[in-house]
Coordinates of C-alpha atoms in Angstrom, one line a residue:
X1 CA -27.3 23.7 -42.3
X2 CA -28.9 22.1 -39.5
X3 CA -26.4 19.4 -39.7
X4 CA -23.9 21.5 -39.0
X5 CA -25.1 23.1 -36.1
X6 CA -25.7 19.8 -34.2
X7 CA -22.1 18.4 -35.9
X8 CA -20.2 17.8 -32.3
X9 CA -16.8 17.5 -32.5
X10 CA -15.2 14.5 -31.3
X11 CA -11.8 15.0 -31.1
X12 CA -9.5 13.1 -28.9
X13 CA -5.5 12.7 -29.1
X14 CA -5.6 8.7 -29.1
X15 CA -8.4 9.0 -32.4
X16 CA -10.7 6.8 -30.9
X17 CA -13.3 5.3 -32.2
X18 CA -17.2 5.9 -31.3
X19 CA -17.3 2.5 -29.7
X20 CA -14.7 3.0 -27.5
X21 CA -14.5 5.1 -24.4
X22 CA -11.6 7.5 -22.9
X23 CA -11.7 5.7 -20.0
X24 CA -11.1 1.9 -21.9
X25 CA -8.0 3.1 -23.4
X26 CA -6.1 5.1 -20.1
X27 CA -7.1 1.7 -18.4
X28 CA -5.2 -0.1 -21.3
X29 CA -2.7 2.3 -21.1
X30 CA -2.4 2.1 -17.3
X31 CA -2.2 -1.7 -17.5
X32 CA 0.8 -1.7 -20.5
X33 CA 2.6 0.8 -18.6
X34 CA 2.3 -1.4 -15.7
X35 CA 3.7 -4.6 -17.5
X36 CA 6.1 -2.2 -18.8
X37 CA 7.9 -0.9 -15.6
X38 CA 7.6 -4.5 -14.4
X39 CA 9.7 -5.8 -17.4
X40 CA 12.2 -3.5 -16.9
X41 CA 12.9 -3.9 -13.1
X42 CA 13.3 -7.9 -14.4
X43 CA 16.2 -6.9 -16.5
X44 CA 17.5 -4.3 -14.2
X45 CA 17.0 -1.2 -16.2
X46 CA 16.7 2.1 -15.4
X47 CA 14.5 3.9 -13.4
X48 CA 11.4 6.6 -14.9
X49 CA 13.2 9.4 -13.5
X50 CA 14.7 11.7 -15.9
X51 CA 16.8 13.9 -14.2
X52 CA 18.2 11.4 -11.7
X53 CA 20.6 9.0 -13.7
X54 CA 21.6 5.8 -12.7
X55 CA 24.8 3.7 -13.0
X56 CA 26.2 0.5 -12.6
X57 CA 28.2 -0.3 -9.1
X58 CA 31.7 -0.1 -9.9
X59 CA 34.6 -2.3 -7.7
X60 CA 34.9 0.3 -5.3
X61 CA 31.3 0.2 -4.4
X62 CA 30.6 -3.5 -4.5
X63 CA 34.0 -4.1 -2.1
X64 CA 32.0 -1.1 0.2
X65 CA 29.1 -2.9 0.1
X66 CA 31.0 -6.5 1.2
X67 CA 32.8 -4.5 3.7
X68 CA 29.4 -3.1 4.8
X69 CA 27.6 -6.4 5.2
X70 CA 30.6 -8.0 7.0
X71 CA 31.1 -4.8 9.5
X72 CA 27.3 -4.1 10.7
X73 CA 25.3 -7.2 9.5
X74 CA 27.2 -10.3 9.8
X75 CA 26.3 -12.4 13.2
X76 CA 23.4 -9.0 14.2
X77 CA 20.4 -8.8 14.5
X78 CA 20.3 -5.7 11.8
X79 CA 18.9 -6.5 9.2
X80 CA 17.1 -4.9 5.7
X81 CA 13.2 -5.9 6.4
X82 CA 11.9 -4.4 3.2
X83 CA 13.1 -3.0 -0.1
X84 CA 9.8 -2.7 -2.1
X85 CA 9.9 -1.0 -5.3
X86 CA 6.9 1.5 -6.3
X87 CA 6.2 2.8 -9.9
X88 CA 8.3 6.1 -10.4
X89 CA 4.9 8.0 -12.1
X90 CA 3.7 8.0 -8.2
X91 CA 7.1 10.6 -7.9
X92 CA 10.0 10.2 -5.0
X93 CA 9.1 9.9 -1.7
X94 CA 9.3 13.3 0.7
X95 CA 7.8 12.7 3.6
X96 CA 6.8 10.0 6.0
X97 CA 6.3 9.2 9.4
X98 CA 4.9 6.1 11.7
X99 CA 1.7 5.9 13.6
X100 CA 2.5 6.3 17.6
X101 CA 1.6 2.7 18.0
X102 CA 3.8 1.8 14.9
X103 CA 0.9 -0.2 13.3
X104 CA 1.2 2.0 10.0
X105 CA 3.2 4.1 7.9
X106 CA 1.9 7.4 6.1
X107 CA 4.2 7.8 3.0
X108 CA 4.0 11.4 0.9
X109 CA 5.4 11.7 -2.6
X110 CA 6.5 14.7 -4.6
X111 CA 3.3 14.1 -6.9
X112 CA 0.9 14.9 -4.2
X113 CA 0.0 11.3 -3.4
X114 CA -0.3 10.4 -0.1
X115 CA -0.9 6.6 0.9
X116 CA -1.2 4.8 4.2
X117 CA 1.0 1.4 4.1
X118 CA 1.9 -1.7 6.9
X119 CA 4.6 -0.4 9.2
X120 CA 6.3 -4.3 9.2
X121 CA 5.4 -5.1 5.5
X122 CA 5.1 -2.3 3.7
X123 CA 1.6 -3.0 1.6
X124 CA -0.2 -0.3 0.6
X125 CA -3.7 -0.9 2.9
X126 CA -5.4 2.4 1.3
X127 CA -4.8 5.9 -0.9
X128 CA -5.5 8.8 1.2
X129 CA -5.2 11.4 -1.7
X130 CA -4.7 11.1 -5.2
X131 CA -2.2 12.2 -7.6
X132 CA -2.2 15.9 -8.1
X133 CA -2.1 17.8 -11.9
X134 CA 0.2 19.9 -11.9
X135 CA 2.6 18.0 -9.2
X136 CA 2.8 19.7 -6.3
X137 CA 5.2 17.4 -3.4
X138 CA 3.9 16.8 -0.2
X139 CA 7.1 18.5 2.1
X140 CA 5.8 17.5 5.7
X141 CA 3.6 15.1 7.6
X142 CA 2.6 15.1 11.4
X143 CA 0.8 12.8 13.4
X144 CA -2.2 14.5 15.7
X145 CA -1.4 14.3 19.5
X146 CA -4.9 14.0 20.7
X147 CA -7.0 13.0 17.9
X148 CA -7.5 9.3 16.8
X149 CA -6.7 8.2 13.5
X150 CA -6.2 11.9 11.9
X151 CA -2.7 13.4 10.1
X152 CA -1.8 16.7 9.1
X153 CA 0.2 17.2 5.9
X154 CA 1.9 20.3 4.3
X155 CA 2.0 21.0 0.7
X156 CA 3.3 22.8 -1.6
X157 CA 0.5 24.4 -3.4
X158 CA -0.1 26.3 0.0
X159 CA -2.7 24.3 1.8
X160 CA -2.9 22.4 5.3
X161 CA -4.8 19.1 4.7
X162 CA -6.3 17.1 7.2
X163 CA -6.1 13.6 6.8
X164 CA -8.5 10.8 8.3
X165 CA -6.7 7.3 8.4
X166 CA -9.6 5.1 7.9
X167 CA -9.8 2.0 10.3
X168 CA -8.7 -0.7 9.1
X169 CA -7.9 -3.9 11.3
X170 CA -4.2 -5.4 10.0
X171 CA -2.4 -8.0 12.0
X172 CA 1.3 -7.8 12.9
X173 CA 1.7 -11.5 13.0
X174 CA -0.3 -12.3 9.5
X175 CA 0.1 -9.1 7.0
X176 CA -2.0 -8.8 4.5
X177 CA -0.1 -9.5 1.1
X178 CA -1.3 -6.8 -1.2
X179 CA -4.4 -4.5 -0.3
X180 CA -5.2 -1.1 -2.2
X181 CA -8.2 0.5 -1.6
X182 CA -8.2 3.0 -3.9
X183 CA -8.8 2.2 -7.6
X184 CA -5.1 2.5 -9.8
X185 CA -7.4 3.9 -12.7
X186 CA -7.6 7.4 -10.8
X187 CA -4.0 8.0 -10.2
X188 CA -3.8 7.1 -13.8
X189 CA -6.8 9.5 -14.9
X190 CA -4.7 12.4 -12.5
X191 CA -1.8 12.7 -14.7
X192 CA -4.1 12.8 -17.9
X193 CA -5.9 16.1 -18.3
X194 CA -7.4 18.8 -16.0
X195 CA -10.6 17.9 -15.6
X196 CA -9.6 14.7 -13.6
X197 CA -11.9 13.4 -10.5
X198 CA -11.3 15.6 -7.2
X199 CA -8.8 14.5 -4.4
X200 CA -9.3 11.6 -2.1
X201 CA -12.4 12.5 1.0
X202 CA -10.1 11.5 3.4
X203 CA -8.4 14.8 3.2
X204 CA -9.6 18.4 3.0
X205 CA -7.3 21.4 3.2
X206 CA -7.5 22.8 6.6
X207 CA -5.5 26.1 6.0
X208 CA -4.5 28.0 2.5
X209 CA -2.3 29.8 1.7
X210 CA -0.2 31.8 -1.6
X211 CA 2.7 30.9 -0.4
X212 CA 4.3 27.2 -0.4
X213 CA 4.0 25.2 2.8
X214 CA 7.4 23.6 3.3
X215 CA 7.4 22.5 7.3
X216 CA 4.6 22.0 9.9
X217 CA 4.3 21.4 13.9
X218 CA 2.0 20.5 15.7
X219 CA 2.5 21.7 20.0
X220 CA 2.4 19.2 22.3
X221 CA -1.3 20.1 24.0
X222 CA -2.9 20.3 20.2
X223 CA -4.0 24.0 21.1
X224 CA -1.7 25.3 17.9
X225 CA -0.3 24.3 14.4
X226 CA 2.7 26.0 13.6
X227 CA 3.5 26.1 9.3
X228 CA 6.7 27.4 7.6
X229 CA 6.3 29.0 4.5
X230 CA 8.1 29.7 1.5
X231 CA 8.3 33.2 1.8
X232 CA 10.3 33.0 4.7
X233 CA 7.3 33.3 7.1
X234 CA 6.2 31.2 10.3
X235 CA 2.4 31.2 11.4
X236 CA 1.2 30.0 14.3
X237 CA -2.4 29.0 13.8
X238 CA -5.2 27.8 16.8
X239 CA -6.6 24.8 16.1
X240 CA -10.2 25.5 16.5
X241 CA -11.0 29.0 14.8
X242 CA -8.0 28.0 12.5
X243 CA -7.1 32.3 12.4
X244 CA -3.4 33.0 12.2
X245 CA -2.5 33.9 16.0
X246 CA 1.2 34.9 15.3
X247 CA 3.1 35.9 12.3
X248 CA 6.5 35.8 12.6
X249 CA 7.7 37.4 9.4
X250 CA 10.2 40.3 8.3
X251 CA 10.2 42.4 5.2
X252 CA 13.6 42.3 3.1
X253 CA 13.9 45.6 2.4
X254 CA 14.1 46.2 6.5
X255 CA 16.7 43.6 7.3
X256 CA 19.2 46.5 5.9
X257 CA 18.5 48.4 8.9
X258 CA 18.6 45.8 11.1
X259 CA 22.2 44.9 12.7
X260 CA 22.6 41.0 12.1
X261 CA 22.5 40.4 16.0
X262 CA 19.2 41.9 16.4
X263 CA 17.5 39.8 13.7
X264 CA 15.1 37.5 15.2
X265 CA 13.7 36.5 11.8
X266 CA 13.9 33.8 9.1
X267 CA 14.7 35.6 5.8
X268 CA 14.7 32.3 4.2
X269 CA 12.4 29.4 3.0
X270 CA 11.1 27.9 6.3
X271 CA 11.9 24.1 5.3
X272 CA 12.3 22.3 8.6
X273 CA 10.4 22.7 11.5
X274 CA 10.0 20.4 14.7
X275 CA 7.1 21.1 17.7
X276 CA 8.9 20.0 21.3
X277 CA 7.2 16.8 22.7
X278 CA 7.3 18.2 26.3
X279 CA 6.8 22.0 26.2
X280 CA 4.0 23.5 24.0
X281 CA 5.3 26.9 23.8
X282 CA 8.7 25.3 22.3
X283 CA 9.5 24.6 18.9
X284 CA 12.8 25.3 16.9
X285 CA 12.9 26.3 13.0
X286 CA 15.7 26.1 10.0
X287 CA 15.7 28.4 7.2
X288 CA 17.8 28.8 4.2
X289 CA 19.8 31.5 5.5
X290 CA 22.0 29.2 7.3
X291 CA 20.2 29.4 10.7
X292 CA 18.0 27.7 13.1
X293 CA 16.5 29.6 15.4
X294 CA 14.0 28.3 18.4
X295 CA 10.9 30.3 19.6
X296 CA 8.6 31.0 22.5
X297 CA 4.9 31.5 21.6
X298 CA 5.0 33.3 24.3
X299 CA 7.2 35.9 23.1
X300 CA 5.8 38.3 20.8
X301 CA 8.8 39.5 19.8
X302 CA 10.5 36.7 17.9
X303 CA 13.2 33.7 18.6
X304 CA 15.0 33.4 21.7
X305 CA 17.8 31.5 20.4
X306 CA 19.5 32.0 16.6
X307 CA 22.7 29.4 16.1
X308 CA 24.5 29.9 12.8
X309 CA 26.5 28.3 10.5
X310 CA 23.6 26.0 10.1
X311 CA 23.0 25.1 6.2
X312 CA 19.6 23.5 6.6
X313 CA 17.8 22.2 3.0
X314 CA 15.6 19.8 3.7
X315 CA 13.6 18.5 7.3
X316 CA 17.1 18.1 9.1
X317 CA 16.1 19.2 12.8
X318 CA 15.0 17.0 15.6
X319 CA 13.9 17.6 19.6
X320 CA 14.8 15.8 22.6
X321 CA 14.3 17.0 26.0
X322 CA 16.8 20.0 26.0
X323 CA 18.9 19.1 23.3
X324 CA 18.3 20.1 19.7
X325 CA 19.9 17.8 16.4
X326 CA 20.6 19.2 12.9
X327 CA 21.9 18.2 9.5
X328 CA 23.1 20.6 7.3
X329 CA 24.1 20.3 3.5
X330 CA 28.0 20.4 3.5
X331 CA 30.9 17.8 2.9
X332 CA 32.5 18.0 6.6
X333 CA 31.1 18.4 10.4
X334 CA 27.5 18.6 8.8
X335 CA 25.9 16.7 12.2
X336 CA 25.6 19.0 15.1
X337 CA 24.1 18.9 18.9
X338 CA 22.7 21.8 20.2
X339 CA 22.5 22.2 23.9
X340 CA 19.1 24.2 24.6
X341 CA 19.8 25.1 28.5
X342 CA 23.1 26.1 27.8
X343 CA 22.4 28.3 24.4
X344 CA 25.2 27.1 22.6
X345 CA 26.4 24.0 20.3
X346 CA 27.4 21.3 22.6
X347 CA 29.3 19.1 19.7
X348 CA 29.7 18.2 16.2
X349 CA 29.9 15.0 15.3
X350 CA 33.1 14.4 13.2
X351 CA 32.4 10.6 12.7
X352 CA 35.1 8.4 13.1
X353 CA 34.8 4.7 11.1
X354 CA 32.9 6.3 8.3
X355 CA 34.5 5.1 5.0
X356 CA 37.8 7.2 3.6
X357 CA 36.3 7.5 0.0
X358 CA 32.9 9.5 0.8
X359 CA 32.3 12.6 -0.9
X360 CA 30.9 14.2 1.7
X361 CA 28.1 14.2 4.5
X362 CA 25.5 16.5 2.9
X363 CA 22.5 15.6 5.0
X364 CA 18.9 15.9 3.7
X365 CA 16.9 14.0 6.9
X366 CA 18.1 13.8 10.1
X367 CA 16.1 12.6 13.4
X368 CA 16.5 11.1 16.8
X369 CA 16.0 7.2 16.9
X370 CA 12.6 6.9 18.8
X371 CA 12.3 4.6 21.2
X372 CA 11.4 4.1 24.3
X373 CA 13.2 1.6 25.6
X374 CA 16.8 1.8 24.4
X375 CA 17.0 6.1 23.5
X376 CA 15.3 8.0 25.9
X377 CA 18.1 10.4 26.3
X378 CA 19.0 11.0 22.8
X379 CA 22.0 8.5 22.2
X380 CA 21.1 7.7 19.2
X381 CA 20.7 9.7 15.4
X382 CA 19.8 8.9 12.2
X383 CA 21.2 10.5 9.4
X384 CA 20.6 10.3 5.4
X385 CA 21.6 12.3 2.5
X386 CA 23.1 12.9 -1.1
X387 CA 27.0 12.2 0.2
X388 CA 27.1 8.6 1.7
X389 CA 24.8 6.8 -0.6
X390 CA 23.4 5.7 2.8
X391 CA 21.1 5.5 6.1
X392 CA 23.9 5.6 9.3
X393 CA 22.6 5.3 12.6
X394 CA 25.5 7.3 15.0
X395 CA 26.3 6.9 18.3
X396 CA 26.2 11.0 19.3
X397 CA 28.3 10.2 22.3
X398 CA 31.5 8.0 21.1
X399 CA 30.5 9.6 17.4
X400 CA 30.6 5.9 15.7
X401 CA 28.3 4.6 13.2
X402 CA 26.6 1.7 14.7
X403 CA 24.7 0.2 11.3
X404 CA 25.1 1.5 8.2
X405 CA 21.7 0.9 5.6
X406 CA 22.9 1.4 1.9
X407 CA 20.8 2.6 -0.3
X408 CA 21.1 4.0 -3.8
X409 CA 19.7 7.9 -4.5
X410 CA 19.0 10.7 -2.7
X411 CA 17.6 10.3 1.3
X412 CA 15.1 12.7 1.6
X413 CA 12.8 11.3 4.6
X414 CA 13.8 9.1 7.5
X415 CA 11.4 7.9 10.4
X416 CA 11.6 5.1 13.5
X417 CA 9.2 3.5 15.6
X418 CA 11.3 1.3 18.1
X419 CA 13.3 -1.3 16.5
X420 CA 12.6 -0.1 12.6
X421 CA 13.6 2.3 10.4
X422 CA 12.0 3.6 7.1
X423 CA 13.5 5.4 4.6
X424 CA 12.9 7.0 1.0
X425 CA 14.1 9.3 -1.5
X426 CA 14.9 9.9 -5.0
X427 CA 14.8 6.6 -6.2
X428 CA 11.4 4.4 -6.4
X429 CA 12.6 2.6 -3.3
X430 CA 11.1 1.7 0.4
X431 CA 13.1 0.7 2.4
X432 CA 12.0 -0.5 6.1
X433 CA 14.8 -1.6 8.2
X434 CA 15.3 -3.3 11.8
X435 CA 18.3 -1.2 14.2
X436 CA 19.0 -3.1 17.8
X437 CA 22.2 -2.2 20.0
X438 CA 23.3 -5.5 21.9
X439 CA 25.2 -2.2 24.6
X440 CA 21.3 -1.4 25.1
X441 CA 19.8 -4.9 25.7
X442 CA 18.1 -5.6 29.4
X443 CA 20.4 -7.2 31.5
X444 CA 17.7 -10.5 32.4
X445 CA 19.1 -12.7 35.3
X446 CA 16.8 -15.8 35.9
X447 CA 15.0 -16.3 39.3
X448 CA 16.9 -19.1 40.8
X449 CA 20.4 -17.4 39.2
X450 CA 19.4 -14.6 41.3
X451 CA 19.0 -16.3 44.8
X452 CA 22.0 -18.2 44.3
X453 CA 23.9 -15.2 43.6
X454 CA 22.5 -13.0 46.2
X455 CA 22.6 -15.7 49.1
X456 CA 26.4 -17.1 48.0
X457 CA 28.4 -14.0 46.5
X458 CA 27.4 -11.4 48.7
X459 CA 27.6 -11.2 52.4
X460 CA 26.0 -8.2 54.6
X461 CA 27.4 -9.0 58.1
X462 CA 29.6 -11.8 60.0
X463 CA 29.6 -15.3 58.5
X464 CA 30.0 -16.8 61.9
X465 CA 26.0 -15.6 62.0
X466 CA 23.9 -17.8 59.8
X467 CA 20.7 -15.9 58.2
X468 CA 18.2 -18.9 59.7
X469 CA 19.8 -17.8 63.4
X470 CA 19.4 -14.5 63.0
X471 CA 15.4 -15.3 62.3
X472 CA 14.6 -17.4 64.9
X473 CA 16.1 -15.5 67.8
X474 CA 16.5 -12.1 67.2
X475 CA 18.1 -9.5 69.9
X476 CA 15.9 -7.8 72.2
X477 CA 16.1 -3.4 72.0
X478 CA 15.5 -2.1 74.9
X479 CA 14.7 1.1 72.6
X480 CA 11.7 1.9 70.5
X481 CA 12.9 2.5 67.3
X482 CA 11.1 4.2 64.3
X483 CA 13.5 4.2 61.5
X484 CA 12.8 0.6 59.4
X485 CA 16.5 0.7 58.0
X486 CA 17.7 0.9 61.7
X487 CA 15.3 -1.3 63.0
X488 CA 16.0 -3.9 60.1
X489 CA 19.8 -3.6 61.3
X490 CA 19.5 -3.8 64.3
X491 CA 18.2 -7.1 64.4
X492 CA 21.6 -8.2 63.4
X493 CA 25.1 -8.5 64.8
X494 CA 27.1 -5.7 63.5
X495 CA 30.6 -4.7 63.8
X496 CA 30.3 -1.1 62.4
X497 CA 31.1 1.4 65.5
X498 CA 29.0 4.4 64.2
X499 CA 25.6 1.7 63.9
X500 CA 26.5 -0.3 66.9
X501 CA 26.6 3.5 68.5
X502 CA 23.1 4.4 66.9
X503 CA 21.2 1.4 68.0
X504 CA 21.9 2.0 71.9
X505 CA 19.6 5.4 71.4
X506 CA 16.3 6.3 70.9
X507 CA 15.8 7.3 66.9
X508 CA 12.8 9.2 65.9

């Protein structure tokens, strides 16, 4: 009898021995699934996801590609940097966005995990959170505006985490190769069972909620955090007593007796949302019920702007100075410019090289190219999505695609950081990318190019009058004169009637 009271059971789905550990065999079976993924990307196989299927390139695609390469990357300096291929258990990439210096590259997947790789090279330098059980995708990421090294991400299980980068030193000329600090074993260990170790210390949820966090801002003075929700609710929180300032929420059963003019809230899933750069009472929202709306925090009441006709599904909106970009999820006219000052949609952009045989636009990610040398004004967008199998940077003004970036799946998250462009989506894929417009290169003119030019080719006054005379013995004025671009005239010979007349007076 007393054996059988101390009899533990030892029961474990792999029947393991007593010399041998749990631990041992999900590192073996880490490592074989490892090799095994490797193997098949060798021979080209398909991918881990299940409900994404892949298929071979037919003619039609492979003459689109040669067509592609030809049109936008023959004799340019465009170029594909990076394609780097990632396990698919780590789940398809979401969200992502580039340091303000460009140095790094914070990467969210639809399993929770959240890693920090090279902005040039693409290594992963460090795992900022693990793998979550169940899944729960990461649907927004924003870089803090006043604090060093520190991210803000939005998740679906409800939460705003607060991410620490950690500090690590990598070199732009000399990458490092390969660099995880983070041990594989625990991403491994996350899918297993419940009682898996916690998330990573570099992040700890900020803000909970019931309700899904699809979208997140962040103003431009850091004062608030703005989060979209899945029950069709936006909350504008203060970043220090992290309390809920405004709520900007409607009940269904009221929107009945509400004329659809006088609406001035979502009744949708808030899934894009996008904080102004300039003005931190500004930011502009897109819902499922085909709208996007921009607010005031300093109206109570609600939006101050609704556009329709907008069918936003993923984060599709962008800002720039007064002008406001979206994507929606439809085959035709799915790019639009919204004009801000004016209240009303400037243009769509009905592109006109794109290929005859595309099934349609459908637009997941969309976002202004940022830079700050060559797109200041907003010339520039960037555009990705289930329709084109494909990244297209568009010219919004002429409404041509200047570079096309193929890429096979689903885009569902774009970012820039001057001359590069990541991407991600369905498939297991990076892909970092390098965009330059030869329209938008400095105009550089050498130093001895330029005296030539400005002492031959152009001419000022008589070319009986050398420019050596004119130095040595200058006129006498009789006048005082106070103006230096009449003064500096005057000390010339000039023919023009109106200046000969103004340099026989007095000017003040």
């Amino acid at each position: 009898m007393a054996s059988n009271l101390f009899n533990i059971s030892t029961y474990s789905r792999f029947n393991l021995s007593e010399s041998e550990s749990d631990i041992q065999v999900f590192v073996k079976e880490y490592g074989y699934r490892i090799k095994r993924q490797l193997i098949r990307e060798d021979e080209k196989g398909l991918s881990g996801f299940v409900s994404f299927a892949e298929k071979s390139l037919s003619l039609t695609e492979l003459t689109w590609l040669r067509d592609n390469e030809e049109r936008f990357f023959k004799d340019t300096p465009n170029e594909s940097l990076l394609r780097l291929d990632y396990l698919s258990e780590t789940g398809f990439i979401t969200a992502m966005i580039y340091s303000p210096d460009g140095e790094f590259l914070i990467v969210g997947h639809s399993s929770g995990l959240i890693q920090m790789r090279h902005g040039t090279t693409g290594v992963v330098l460090c795992t900022l959170r693990n793998i979550q059980f169940p899944p729960r995708p990461i649907y927004a990421i924003e870089y803090s505006r006043l604090e060093e090294r520190v991210c803000y991400a939005a998740c679906s299980d409800g939460a705003i985490y607060r991410i620490e980068i950690p500090n690590i030193a990598t070199s732009v000329e000399d990458p490092p190769g390969y660099c995880i600090r983070a041990d594989p074993a625990l991403e491994c260990l996350n899918t297993q069972f419940y009682g898996s170790p916690g998330i990573s210390s570099a992040s700890t949820p900020l803000i909970t909620q019931r309700s899904p966090a699809l979208s997140l801002g962040i103003s431009a003075d850091q004062a608030k955090i703005i989060v979209g929700y899945a029950d069709a609710s936006i909350k504008v929180y203060d970043m220090e007593t992290l309390e809920a300032d405004l709520t900007y929420k409607v009940h269904k059963l009221r929107l009945q007796f509400i004329p659809k003019k006088l609406q001035r809230m979502h009744f949708g899933q808030v899934c894009a949302l996008r904080c102004h750069d300039q003005k931190p009472f500004l930011f502009a929202s897109g819902a499922w019920d085909k709208t996007l709306r921009i607010w005031d925090i300093r109206c109570n009441v609600g939006c101050i702007m609704t556009f329709e006709g907008v069918n936003i599904c993923g984060d599709s909106i962008d800002l720039n100075r007064d002008f406001c970009i979206s994507g929606s999820w439809q085959p035709t006219e799915a790019l639009s410019v919204w004009d801000l000052t004016a209240k009303k949609r400037l243009s769509t952009i009905r592109v006109q090289n794109r290929r005859p045989d595309v099934d349609g636009e459908y637009i997941y990610g969309c976002r202004y190219w940022r830079s700050s040398k060559y797109n200041r004004k907003g010339k520039y967008g960037i555009i990705g999505g289930s329709g084109t199998n494909c990244v297209e940077v568009i010219n919004l003004h002429n409404r041509y695609i200047t570079c096309s970036y193929p890429c096979p799946g689903t885009v569902l998250a774009i970012t820039s950081h001057d001359e590069r462009i990541a991407f991600g989506g369905t498939a297991p894929l990076l892909n970092i990318v390098s965009f330059h417009d030869p329209k938008h290169e400095k105009y550089k003119i050498k130093e001895e190019e330029q005296f030539e030019f400005t002492m031959k080719d152009v001419t000022w006054f008589d070319e009986d009058q050398s420019t050596e005379e004119v130095v040595e013995h200058p006129p006498k004025s009789t006048h005082s004169v106070n103006c230096p671009v009449v003064s500096k005239m005057s000390t010339h010979s000039v023919n023009c009637p109106v200046v000969s007349k103004m340099s026989t007076k007095s000017v003040t």
